[in-house]
Coordinates of C-alpha atoms in Angstrom, one line a residue:
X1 CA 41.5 -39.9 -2.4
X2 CA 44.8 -39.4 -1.2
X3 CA 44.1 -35.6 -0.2
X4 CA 41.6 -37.0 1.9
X5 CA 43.4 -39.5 3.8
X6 CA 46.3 -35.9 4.3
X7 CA 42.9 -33.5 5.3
X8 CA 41.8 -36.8 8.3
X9 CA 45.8 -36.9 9.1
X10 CA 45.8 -33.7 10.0
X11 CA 42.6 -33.5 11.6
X12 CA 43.8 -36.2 14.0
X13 CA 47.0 -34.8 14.7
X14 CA 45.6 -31.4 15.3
X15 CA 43.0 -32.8 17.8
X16 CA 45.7 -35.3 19.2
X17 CA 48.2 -32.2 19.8
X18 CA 44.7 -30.0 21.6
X19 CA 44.2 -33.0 23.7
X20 CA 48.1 -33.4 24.7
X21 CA 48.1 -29.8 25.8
X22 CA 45.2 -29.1 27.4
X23 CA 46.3 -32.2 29.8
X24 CA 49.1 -30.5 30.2
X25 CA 47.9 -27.5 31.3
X26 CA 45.6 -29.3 33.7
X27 CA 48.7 -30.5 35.3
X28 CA 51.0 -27.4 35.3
X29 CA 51.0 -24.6 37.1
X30 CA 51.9 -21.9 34.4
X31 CA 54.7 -23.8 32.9
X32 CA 55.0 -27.1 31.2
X33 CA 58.0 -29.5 31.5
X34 CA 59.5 -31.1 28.2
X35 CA 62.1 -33.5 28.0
X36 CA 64.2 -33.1 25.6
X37 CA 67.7 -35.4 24.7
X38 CA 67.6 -36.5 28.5
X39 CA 66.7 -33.1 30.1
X40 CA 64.0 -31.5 31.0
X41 CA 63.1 -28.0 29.7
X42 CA 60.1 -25.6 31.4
X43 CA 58.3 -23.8 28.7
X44 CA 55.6 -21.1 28.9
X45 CA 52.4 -21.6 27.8
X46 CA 52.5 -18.6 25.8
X47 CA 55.5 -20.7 24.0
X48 CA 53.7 -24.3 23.9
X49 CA 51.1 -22.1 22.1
X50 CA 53.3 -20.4 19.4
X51 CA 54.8 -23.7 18.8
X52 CA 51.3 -25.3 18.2
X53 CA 50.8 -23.0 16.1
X54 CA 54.0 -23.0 14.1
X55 CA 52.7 -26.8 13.7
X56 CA 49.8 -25.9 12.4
X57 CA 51.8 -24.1 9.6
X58 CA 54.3 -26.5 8.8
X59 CA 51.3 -29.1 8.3
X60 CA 49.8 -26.5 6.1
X61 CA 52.6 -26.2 3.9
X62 CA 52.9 -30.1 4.1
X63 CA 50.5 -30.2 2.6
X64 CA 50.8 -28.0 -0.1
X65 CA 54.0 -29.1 -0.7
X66 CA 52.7 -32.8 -1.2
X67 CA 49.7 -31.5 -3.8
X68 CA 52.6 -29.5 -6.2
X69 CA 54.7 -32.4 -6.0
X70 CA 51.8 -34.9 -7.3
X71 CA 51.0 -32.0 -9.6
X72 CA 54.4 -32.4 -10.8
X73 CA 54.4 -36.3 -11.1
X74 CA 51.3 -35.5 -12.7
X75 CA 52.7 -33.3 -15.4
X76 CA 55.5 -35.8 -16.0
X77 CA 53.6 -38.0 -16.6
X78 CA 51.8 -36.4 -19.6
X79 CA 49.3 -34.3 -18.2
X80 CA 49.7 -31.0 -19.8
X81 CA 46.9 -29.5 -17.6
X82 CA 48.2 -30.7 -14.2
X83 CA 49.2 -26.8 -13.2
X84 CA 45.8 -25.5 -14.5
X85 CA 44.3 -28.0 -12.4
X86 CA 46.4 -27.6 -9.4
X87 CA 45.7 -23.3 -9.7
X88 CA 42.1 -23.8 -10.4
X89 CA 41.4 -25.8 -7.8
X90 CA 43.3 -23.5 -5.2
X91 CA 41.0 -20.9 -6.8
X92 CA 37.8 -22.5 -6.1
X93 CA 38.8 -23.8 -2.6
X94 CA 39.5 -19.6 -2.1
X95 CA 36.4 -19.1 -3.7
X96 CA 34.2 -21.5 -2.3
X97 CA 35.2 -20.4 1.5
X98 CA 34.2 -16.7 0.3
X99 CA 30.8 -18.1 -1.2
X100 CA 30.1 -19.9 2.0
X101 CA 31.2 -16.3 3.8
X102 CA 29.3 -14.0 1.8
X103 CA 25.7 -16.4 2.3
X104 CA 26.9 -16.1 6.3
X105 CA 27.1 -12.2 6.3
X106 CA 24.2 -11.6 4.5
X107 CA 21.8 -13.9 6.6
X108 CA 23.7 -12.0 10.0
X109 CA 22.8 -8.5 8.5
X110 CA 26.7 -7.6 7.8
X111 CA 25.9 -6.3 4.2
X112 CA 29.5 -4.4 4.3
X113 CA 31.1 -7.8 5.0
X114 CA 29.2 -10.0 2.8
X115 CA 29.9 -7.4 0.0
X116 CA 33.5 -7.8 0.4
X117 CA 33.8 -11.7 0.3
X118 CA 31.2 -11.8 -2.8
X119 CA 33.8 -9.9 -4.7
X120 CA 36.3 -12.8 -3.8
X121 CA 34.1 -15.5 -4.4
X122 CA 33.1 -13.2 -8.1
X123 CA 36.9 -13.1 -8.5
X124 CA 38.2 -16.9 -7.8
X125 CA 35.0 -18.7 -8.8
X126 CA 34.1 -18.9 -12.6
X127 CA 30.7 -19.2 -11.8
X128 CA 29.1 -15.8 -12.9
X129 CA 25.6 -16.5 -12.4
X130 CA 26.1 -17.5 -8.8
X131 CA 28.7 -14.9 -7.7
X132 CA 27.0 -12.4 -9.9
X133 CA 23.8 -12.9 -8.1
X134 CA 25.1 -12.8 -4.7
X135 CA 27.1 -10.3 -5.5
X136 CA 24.1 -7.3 -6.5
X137 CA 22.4 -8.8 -3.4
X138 CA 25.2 -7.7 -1.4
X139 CA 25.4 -4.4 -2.7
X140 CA 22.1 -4.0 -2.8
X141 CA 22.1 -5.1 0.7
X142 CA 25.0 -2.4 1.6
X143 CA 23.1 0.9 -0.4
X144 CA 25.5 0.4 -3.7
X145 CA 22.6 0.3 -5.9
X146 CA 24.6 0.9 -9.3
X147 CA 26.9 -1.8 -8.1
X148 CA 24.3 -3.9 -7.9
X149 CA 23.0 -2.9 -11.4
X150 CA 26.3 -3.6 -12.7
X151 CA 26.7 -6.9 -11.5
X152 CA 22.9 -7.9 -13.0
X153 CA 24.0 -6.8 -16.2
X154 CA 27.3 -8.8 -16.0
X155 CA 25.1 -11.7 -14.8
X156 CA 23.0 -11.1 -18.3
X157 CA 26.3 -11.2 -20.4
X158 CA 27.3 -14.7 -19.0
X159 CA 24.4 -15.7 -20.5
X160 CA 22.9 -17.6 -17.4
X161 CA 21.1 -16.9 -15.0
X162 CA 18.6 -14.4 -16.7
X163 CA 15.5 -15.0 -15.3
X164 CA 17.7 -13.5 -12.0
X165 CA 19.2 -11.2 -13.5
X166 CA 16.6 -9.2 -15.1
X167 CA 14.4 -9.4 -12.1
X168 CA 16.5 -8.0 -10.0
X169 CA 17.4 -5.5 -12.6
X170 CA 13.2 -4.8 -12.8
X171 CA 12.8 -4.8 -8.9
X172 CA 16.0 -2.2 -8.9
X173 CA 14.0 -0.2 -11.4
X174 CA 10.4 -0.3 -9.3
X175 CA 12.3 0.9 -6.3
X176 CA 14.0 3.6 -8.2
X177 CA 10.7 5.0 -9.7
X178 CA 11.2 4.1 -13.4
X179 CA 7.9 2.0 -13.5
X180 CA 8.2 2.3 -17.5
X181 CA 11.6 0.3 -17.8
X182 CA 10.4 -1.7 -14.8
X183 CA 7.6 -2.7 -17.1
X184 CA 9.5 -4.1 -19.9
X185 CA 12.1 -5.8 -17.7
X186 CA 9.0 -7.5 -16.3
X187 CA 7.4 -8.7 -19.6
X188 CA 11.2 -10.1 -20.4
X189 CA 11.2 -11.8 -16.7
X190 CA 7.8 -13.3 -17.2
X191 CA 8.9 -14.7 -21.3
X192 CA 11.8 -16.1 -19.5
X193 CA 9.6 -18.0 -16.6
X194 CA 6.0 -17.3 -17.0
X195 CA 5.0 -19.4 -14.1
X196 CA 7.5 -17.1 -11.4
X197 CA 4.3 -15.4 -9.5
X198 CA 6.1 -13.1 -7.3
X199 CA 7.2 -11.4 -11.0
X200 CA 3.5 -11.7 -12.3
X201 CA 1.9 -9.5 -9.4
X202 CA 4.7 -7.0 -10.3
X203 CA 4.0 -7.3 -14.0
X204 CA -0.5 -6.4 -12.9
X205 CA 1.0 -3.9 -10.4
X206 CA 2.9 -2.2 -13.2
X207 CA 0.5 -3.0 -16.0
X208 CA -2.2 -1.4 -13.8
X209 CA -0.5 1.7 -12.9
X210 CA 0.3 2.4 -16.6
X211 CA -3.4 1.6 -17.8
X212 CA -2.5 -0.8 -20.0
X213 CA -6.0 -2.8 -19.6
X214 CA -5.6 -5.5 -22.0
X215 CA -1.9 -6.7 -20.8
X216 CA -3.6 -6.6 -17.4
X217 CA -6.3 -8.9 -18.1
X218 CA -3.5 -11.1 -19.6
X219 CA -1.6 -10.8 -16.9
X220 CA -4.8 -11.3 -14.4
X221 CA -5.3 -14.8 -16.7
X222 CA -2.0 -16.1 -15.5
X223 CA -2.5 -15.3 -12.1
X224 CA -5.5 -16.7 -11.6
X225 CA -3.8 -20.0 -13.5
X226 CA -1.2 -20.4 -11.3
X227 CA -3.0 -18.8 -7.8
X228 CA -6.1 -20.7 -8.4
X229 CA -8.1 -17.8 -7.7
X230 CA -12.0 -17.7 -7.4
X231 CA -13.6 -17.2 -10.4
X232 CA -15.7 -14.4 -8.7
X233 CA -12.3 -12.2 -7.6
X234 CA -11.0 -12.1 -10.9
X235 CA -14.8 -11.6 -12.8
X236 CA -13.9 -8.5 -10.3
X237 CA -11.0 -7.4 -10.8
X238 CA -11.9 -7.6 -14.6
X239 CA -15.0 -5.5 -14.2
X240 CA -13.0 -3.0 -12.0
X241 CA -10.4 -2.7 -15.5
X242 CA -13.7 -2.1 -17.1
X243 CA -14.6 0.4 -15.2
X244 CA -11.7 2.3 -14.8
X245 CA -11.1 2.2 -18.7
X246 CA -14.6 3.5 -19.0
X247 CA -13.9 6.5 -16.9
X248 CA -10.9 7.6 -19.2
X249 CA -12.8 7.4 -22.3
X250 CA -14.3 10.6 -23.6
X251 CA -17.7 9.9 -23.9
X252 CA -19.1 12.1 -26.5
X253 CA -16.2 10.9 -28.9
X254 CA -16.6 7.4 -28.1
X255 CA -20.1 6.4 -27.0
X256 CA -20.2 2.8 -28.3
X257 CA -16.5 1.6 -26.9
X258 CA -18.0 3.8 -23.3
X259 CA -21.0 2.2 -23.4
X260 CA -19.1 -1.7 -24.2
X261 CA -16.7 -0.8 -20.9
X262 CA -19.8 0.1 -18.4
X263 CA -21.8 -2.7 -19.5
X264 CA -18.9 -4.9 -19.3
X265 CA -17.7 -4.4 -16.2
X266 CA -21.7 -4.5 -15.0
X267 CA -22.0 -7.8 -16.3
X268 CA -18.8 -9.3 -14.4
X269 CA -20.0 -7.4 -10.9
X270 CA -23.4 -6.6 -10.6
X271 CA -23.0 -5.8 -7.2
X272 CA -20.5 -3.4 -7.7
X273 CA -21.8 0.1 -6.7
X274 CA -20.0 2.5 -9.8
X275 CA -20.4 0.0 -12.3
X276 CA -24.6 -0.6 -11.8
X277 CA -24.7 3.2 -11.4
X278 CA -22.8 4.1 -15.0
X279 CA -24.8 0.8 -16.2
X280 CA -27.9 2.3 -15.4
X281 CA -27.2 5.8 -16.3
X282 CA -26.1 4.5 -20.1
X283 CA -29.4 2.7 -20.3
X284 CA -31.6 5.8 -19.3
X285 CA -29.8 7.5 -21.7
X286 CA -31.3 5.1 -23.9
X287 CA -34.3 5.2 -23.0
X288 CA -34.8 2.2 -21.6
X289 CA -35.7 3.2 -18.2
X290 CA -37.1 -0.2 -17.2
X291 CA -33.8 -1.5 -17.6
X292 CA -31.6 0.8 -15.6
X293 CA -34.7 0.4 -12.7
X294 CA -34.1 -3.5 -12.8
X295 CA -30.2 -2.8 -12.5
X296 CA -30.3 -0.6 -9.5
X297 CA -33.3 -2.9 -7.5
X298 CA -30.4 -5.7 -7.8
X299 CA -27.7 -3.6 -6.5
X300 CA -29.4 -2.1 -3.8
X301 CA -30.5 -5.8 -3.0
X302 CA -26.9 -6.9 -3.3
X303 CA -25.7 -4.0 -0.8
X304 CA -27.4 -0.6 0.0
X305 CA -25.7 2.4 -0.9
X306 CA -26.6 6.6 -1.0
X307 CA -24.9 6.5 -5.0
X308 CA -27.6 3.9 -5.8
X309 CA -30.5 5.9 -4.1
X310 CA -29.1 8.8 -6.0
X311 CA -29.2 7.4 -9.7
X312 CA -32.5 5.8 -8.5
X313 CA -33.6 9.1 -8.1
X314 CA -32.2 10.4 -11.3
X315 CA -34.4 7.9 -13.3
X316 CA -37.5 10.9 -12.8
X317 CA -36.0 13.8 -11.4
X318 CA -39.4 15.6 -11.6
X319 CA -41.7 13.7 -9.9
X320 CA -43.6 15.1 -6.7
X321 CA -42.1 14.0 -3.6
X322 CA -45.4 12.0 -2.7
X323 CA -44.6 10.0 -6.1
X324 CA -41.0 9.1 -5.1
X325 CA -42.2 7.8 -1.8
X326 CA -44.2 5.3 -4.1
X327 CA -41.9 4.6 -6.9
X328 CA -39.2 4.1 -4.1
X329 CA -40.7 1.8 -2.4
X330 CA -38.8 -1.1 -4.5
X331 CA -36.0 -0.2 -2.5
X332 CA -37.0 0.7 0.8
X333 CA -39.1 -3.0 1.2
X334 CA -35.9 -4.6 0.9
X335 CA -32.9 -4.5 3.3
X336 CA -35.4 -2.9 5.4
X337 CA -33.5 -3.3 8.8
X338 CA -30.4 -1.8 7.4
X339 CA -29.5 1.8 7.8
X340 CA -28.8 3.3 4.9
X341 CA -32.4 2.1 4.0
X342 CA -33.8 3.3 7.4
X343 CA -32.0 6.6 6.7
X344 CA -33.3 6.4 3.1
X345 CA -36.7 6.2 4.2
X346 CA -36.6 8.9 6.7
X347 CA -35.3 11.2 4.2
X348 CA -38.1 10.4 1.6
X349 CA -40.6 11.1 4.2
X350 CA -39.0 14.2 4.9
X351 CA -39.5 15.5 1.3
X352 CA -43.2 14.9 1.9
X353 CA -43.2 16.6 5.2
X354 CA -44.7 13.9 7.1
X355 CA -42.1 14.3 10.1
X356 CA -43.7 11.4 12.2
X357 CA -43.5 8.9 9.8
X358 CA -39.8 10.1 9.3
X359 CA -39.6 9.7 13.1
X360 CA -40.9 6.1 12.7
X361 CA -39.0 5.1 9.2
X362 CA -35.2 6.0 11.0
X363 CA -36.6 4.0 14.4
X364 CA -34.0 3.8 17.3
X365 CA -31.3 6.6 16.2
X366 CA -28.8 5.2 18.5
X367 CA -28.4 1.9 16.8
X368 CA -27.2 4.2 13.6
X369 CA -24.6 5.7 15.2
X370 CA -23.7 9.2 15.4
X371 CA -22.8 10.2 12.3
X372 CA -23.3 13.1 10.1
X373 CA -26.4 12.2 8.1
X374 CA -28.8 10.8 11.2
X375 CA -28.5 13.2 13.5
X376 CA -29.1 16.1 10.5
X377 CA -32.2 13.9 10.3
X378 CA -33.4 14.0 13.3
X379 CA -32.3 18.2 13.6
X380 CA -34.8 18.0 10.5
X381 CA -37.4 16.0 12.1
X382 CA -37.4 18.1 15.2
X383 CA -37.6 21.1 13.4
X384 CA -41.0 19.5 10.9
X385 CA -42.6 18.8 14.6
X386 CA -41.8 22.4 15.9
X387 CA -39.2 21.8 18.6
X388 CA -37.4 24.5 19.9
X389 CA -34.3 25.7 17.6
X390 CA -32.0 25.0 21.0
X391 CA -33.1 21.3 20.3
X392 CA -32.4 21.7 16.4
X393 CA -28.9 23.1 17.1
X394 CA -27.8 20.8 19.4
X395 CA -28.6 17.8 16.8
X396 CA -26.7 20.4 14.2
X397 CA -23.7 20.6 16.0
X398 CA -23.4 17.3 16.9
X399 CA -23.8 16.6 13.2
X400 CA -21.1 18.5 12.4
X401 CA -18.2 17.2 14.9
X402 CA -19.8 13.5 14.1
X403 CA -18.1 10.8 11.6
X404 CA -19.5 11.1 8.1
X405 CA -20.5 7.0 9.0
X406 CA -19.5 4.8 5.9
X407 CA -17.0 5.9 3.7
X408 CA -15.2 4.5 0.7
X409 CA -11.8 3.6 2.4
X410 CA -9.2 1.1 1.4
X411 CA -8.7 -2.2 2.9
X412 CA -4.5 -1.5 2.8
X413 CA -4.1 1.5 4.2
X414 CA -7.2 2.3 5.8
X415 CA -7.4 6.0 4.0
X416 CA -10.5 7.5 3.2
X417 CA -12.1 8.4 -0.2
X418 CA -14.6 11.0 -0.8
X419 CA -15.5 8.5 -3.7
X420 CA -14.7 5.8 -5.7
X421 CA -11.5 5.3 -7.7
X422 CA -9.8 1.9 -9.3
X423 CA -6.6 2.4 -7.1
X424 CA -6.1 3.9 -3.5
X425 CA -4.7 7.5 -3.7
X426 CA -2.6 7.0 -1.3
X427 CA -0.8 3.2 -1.2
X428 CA -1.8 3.2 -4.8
X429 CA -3.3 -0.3 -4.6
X430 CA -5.4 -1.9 -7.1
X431 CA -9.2 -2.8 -6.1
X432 CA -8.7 -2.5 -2.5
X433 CA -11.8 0.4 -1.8
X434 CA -15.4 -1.1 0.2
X435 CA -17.9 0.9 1.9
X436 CA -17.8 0.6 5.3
X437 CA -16.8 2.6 8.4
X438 CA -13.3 4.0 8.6
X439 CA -11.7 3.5 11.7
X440 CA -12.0 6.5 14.1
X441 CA -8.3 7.6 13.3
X442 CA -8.5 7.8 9.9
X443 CA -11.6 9.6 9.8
X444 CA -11.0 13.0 10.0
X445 CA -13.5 14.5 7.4
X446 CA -16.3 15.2 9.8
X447 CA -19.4 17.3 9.3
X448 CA -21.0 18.6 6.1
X449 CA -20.0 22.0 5.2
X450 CA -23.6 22.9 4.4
X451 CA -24.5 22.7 8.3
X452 CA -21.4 24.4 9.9
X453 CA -23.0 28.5 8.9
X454 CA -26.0 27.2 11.5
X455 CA -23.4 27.0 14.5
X456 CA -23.2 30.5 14.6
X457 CA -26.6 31.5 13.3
X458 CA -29.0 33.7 15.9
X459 CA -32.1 32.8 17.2
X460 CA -35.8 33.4 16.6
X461 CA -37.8 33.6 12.5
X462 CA -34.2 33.9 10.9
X463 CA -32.7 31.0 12.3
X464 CA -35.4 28.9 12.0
X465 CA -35.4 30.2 8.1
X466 CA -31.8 29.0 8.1
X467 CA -32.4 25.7 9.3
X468 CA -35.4 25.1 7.4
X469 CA -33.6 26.2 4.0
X470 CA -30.5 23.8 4.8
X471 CA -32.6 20.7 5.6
X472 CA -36.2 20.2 4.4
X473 CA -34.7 20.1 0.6
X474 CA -34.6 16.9 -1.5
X475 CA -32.4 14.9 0.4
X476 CA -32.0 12.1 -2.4
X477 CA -30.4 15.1 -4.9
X478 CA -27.9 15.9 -2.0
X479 CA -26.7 12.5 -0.9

């Protein structure tokens, strides 16, 4: 109480003093009278200022002076601990004022200077979980990663503040590259607060990147506890494990645990284009044909995509191409205005050589697009009817400068896939692929190598050979 009543004292003298000389100062013109024992003395401000100041210091050590002497009374009076107290409490004003310092230079961006105080607040506060903390933020702030380290670990010693501590020692560790120690920091983090779920995305992250499946479906558990994700994104992101599990195992070695994965990760996403196309491919192996037909109907149905038409075709590679007009038409009666299945279409009619019902089955080629595939139709269609080869290699080389349409490409980072994989190859996110156009930047794989020799080709019987040798083939074995 009493330091109180000294700190408001003080407070009110010092404003009391401000006000006395800035009236002063109002009324001077560069010097201010005093009068002292009946005379009056001119001073400069430059002097009325050093002795504000000197009266700033002798209330400082006023007050000092009064805290040691009721420190002493303190200790005469039987308290042993009255000069621990007094030093202690001198040590956490210091350290408090460096605390509040070291939070101030780390929200302005003055890592150097926030560095600096948090070893004084580290060194007169005993408070190692707080200063620890602060103090590997600061050096992690200011590029001293091993400081940083160090003061984690030191953090971990005191023996609180762990959750902290070893997250920041895991987050040091992702950033460094060492996913494998990152990974066990995280399962620590996570034992210590399994609800944190900032440190459960970087537990999947890492858990994913290893292929350690079943922690990540643990791991995919929690999240979706505390997230409240849809049921339907994690069935996903479960199948996609699946999936991707399936694809490491050798299959000849391991046929039943193989075929468990595929069907798996079929059953959680039945719309999900690798997954019905392994699904199907391990019942045909089977030999249940009827089955792997019903799974690719309901995934062409959910989505229409050339991978599905292509394992469609698989199911009787030997048929005529008059019977795989029939048997496809399952696929092409549905989704019928979309173009995959207009281009499908076109392509079966093609194999049969009926170039006018090709012509009809693609329709308006501009609402496709340029791209790759319908404009090597329509090169192939002019060439069925007999157009001349100047109009079949002007549809050829636009074909070859156009955008290969839709594309596996990654939701993050917008890069392109030639085909499916678990994780982008180049952010190295999880799950992030769909089919769908690539924006025009990032599509730089344009044309199909099989076309470019035709660019250059002559004119007359051996061009038209060429053309006719590159295009009127089975276009559902080379989709």
């Amino acid at each position: 109480m009493i330091y109180s009543i000294i700190r408001f004292a003080t407070f009110i003298g010092i404003l009391g003093a401000a006000v006395w000389g800035l009236t002063l100062l109002n009324n001077s013109d560069g010097y201010i009278i005093l009068g002292i024992g009946g005379k009056e003395r001119p001073l400069s401000i430059l002097t009325v200022v050093l002795l504000l100041a000197a009266l700033l210091i002798v209330f400082w050590l006023l007050i000092e002076l009064i805290r040691l002497c009721l420190t002493l009374l303190n200790f005469v009076a039987g308290d042993k601990n009255a000069f621990s107290k007094y030093f202690k409490a001198r040590s956490n004003r210091k350290g408090l004022n460096a605390l509040s310092n070291t939070v101030e230079n780390l929200a302005s961006g003055d890592a150097k200077g926030a560095l600096s105080q948090a070893y004084k607040a580290d060194k007169y506060l005993d408070k190692p979980a707080l200063t620890g903390i602060l103090l590997a933020q600061s050096a992690k702030a200011a590029g001293k990663t091993k400081e940083a380290e160090a003061a984690y670990k030191k953090v971990l010693e005191s023996g609180t503040g762990r959750f902290a501590a070893v997250r920041g020692l895991m987050q040091q560790r992702i950033e460094n590259g060492d996913e494998e120690t990152a990974l066990k920091l995280a399962e620590k983090a996570i034992a210590l607060k399994p609800n944190d779920i900032e440190t459960i995305n970087a537990l999947f992250e890492l858990q994913v990147d290893a292929k350690q499946w079943d922690g990540a479906r643990k791991t995919l558990k929690a999240k979706a506890k505390y997230e409240k994700l849809p049921s339907a994104f994690v069935s996903r992101r479960e199948a996609v494990m699946a999936i991707s599990e399936a694809q490491k195992i050798d299959k000849e070695a391991e046929p039943e645990r193989y075929n468990d994965r595929v069907m798996l990760a079929h059953r959680l996403a039945p719309s999900l284009v690798p997954a019905a196309v392994l699904a199907a491919q391990v019942k045909a192996e089977a030999g249940n044909i009827r089955a792997a037909d019903t799974i690719l109907v309901k995934a062409w149905n959910a989505g229409p995509h050339p991978d599905i038409a292509k394992a469609y075709g698989a199911l009787a590679p030997d048929e005529t191409a008059e019977a795989r007009l029939r048997r496809f038409k399952v696929l092409t009666k549905r989704q019928s205005a979309n173009p995959e299945t207009r281009m499908l279409k076109a392509e079966l009619f093609l194999a049969a050589e009926d170039f006018p019902q090709a012509r009809r089955a693609l329709g308006n080629a501009a609402t496709l697009g340029d791209t790759t595939r319908s404009l090597s139709i329509m090169a192939a269609i002019e060439h069925g009817e007999g157009a001349d080869a100047s109009v079949v290699r002007a549809y050829l080389a636009r074909a070859a400068s156009a955008s290969r349409g839709a594309q596996w490409v990654c939701n993050d980072c917008g890069h392109v896939h030639s085909e499916w994989v678990s994780d982008c190859g180049s952010c190295g996110h999880f799950d992030t692929l769909d089919w769908k156009m690539p924006a025009e930047a990032a599509d730089d794989q344009k044309g199909l190598g099989v076309l470019m020799p035709l660019l250059t080709a002559g004119t007359g019987a051996e061009d038209a050979q060429v053309v006719e040798d590159a295009l009127i083939v089975d276009p559902i074995k080379n989709s």
